[in-house]
Amino acid sequence: MPSLNEYLMVSGLLFAIGLAGVLFRRNIIVIFMCLEIMLSAANLSLVAFSRFSGQGGLPDYDAQVLVFFVITVAAAEVAVGLAIIVALFRARRTVHVEDLTSMRG
Amino acid sequence: MLFYIFSGVMLLFAGLVVVNRNPVSSALSLVVSFLGLAALFVTLNAYFIGVIQVLVYTGAVMVLFLFIIMLLDIKAERRRDINYLALGGGAVVLLALVVQLATAVGSLGAGPEKLSPLPDDPAAHQDVRQVGLAIFTDYNFHLQLLGVLLLIATVGVVVLSRRQADDVAGGR
C-alpha cells in the first residue's frame, strides 16, 4: 500500500510538470492546458489528505466537497479562458505569446 | 502496485503534454493523463471525484480544448530561436520548487503512514451519499454561489464570443 508521502510527491511532480509547461511553452493553448494540470495536482493532494486524515479510518468528506467545487470552478474558468483566447486570436491572428508585445514598456 | 502504474502513466503523459509540439497531441496526452489521475482518485476510495474527473475534465473540458484548436486551425509550432536566459531561469525556478516540495513532504509527521483499508461497514463510506449530504447541508450556500458563478461564466462567454457591433457594420 502506498503512503501519504508517495501521493504528495506524485502530486508535487505533477504540479512541477504543469509549471514547466507554463514556463517553457509559447503556445497559449498549451500553457492553458498546463494550468489545468497544476489545478489537478492540487486536487490530488486534497483527496490524498482527505483519505489519510479522516476519523476512524473514514475519509474526510469535506475535502472531497472542496475538490468538487474546485473542479466546477475550473470548468467555468476553462470556458471563459478559451473564449478570451478566441477573442485574442480574432484580434491578433496568433496564439504565440511572444507575438503579443503590446504591453511591453 | 496499481498506484505506481497509474501515477507513472499520469506523469509520463503530463510530460508529453509539455514536450509535444502539436497542440492536438498535447490535448490527447492530457486526456490520458487525466484518466490516470481519475484512477488515482479511485485508489483513494474517492469514487465520486473520480467519476466527476472523467466526466468534466476528460469529457467536457478536453472536448472544448480540441474544438477550439480545430476552430482556430492551429498548426504545429514552428521552431523558433530559444531564449536561453528564460529557459535557464525557468529551470532554476522548477528545480527550487521540486527541492522545496521534497523537503516539505519528507519532514511531514504523518507522511510515512500507509493507506489502510476502509472499515467493514459499507454504509459508513458510501462517498456519493456522504459528499452529497455535505454539499446540500453544510455547504448549501456555497453550492448556490457556485451556481451564480456558472451563470456569470456562461453570460461572460457569450459576451466575449459575440462579434463586436462595428465589426458587423464594417462588413467583416
Coordinates of C-alpha atoms in Angstrom, one line a residue, chain A residues 1-10 12-17 19-21 23-27 29-30 32-34 36-37 39-40 43-44 47-48 51-52 56-59 61-62 64-65 67-69 71-76 78-80 82-87 89-90 95-96 99, chain B residues 3-4 7 10-11 14-15 17-18 20-21 23 27 30 34 37 40-41 43-46 48-49 52 56-57 61 64-65 68-69 72 74 77 80 87 90-91 94 97-98 101 105 108 111-116 118-119 124-125 127 130-131 134-135 139 142-143 146 149-150 153 157 160-161:
Chain A
M1 CA 0.0 0.0 0.0
P2 CA 1.4 3.5 -0.9
S3 CA 1.9 6.0 1.9
L4 CA 0.7 9.6 2.1
N5 CA 4.3 10.8 1.2
E6 CA 4.1 9.0 -2.1
Y7 CA 0.8 10.5 -3.1
L8 CA 2.0 14.0 -2.1
M9 CA 5.2 13.5 -4.1
V10 CA 3.4 12.4 -7.2
G12 CA 4.1 17.7 -6.4
L13 CA 5.8 16.2 -9.5
L14 CA 2.5 16.7 -11.5
F15 CA 2.4 20.3 -10.3
A16 CA 6.1 20.8 -11.4
I17 CA 5.4 19.4 -14.8
L19 CA 4.7 24.7 -14.1
A20 CA 7.4 23.6 -16.6
G21 CA 4.8 23.7 -19.3
L23 CA 7.3 28.4 -18.2
F24 CA 8.7 26.8 -21.3
R25 CA 5.9 26.6 -23.8
R26 CA 5.0 29.5 -26.1
N27 CA 1.6 28.4 -27.4
I29 CA -3.4 26.9 -25.6
V30 CA -0.7 24.5 -24.3
F32 CA -3.7 26.8 -20.6
M33 CA -3.6 23.0 -20.6
C34 CA -0.6 23.1 -18.3
E36 CA -5.2 22.6 -15.8
I37 CA -2.5 20.1 -14.9
L39 CA -5.1 22.6 -10.7
S40 CA -5.5 18.8 -10.9
N43 CA -6.9 18.2 -6.3
L44 CA -4.8 15.1 -5.9
V47 CA -8.0 13.9 -2.0
A48 CA -4.9 12.2 -0.5
R51 CA -8.3 9.8 2.7
F52 CA -5.5 9.8 5.2
G56 CA -12.0 6.2 12.4
G57 CA -10.4 5.3 9.1
L58 CA -13.1 7.0 7.1
P59 CA -12.2 9.7 4.6
Y61 CA -15.6 14.2 3.0
D62 CA -15.3 17.9 3.4
Q64 CA -13.9 16.0 -1.4
V65 CA -16.6 18.7 -1.4
V67 CA -12.4 19.2 -4.8
F68 CA -15.9 19.1 -6.3
F69 CA -16.0 22.9 -6.0
I71 CA -13.4 21.1 -10.5
T72 CA -16.6 23.2 -11.1
V73 CA -14.7 26.5 -10.9
A74 CA -12.0 25.1 -13.2
A75 CA -14.7 24.1 -15.8
A76 CA -16.0 27.7 -15.7
V78 CA -11.7 26.9 -19.0
A79 CA -14.9 28.2 -20.8
V80 CA -14.0 31.9 -20.1
L82 CA -10.9 29.7 -24.2
A83 CA -13.4 32.5 -25.1
I84 CA -10.7 35.0 -24.3
I85 CA -8.2 33.0 -26.4
V86 CA -10.7 33.0 -29.3
A87 CA -11.2 36.8 -29.0
F89 CA -7.0 35.1 -32.0
R90 CA -9.6 37.2 -33.8
V95 CA -1.6 32.1 -30.3
H96 CA 2.1 32.6 -29.8
D99 CA 4.0 37.9 -30.7
Chain B
F3 CA -0.7 3.2 -7.6
Y4 CA 2.7 3.1 -9.3
S7 CA 1.0 7.6 -11.3
M10 CA -0.2 10.1 -15.4
L11 CA 3.3 11.7 -15.1
A14 CA 1.7 15.0 -18.4
G15 CA 5.3 15.2 -19.6
V17 CA 1.8 17.4 -23.0
V18 CA 4.7 19.7 -22.4
N20 CA 4.7 17.6 -27.9
R21 CA 4.9 20.4 -30.5
P23 CA -1.3 21.1 -29.7
A27 CA -4.6 17.7 -25.8
L30 CA -3.7 15.4 -21.4
F34 CA -6.4 12.9 -16.6
L37 CA -5.5 10.9 -12.3
L40 CA -5.6 7.5 -8.6
F41 CA -8.7 9.1 -7.1
T43 CA -7.3 4.1 -5.4
L44 CA -8.0 6.7 -2.7
N45 CA -11.6 5.4 -2.5
A46 CA -12.9 8.8 -3.8
F48 CA -17.4 10.2 -6.9
I49 CA -14.5 12.6 -7.5
I52 CA -16.6 13.7 -11.9
V56 CA -15.9 17.0 -16.5
Y57 CA -12.2 17.0 -17.4
V61 CA -13.1 20.3 -20.9
L64 CA -13.7 22.1 -25.6
F65 CA -9.9 22.4 -26.0
I68 CA -11.0 25.4 -30.1
I69 CA -7.8 24.0 -31.6
L72 CA -8.6 28.3 -34.8
I74 CA -3.6 25.8 -35.2
E77 CA 4.5 25.2 -33.6
R80 CA 12.0 29.5 -33.1
L87 CA 15.0 28.7 -20.2
G90 CA 12.6 28.6 -15.7
A91 CA 14.8 25.6 -14.9
L94 CA 11.4 24.5 -11.3
L97 CA 10.1 24.1 -6.4
V98 CA 10.9 20.3 -6.6
L101 CA 8.4 20.1 -2.1
V105 CA 6.9 16.3 2.2
L108 CA 5.7 15.7 7.3
G111 CA 3.9 11.1 5.9
P112 CA 5.1 7.5 6.2
E113 CA 1.6 6.4 7.3
K114 CA 0.3 3.7 4.9
L115 CA -3.1 3.6 3.3
S116 CA -5.3 1.4 5.5
L118 CA -11.7 1.3 5.0
P119 CA -13.9 -0.1 7.8
A124 CA -20.5 4.3 6.6
H125 CA -18.4 5.1 3.5
D127 CA -18.9 8.5 -0.7
Q130 CA -21.6 11.5 2.2
V131 CA -20.4 14.1 -0.3
A134 CA -22.2 17.6 2.9
I135 CA -22.9 19.7 -0.3
Y139 CA -22.2 23.8 2.0
H142 CA -21.5 27.7 -1.4
L143 CA -23.3 25.5 -3.9
L146 CA -21.3 28.3 -7.5
L149 CA -20.7 31.8 -10.8
L150 CA -21.5 29.3 -13.6
A153 CA -19.3 32.5 -16.7
V157 CA -18.5 33.6 -22.6
L160 CA -16.8 37.5 -25.2
S161 CA -17.5 35.4 -28.2

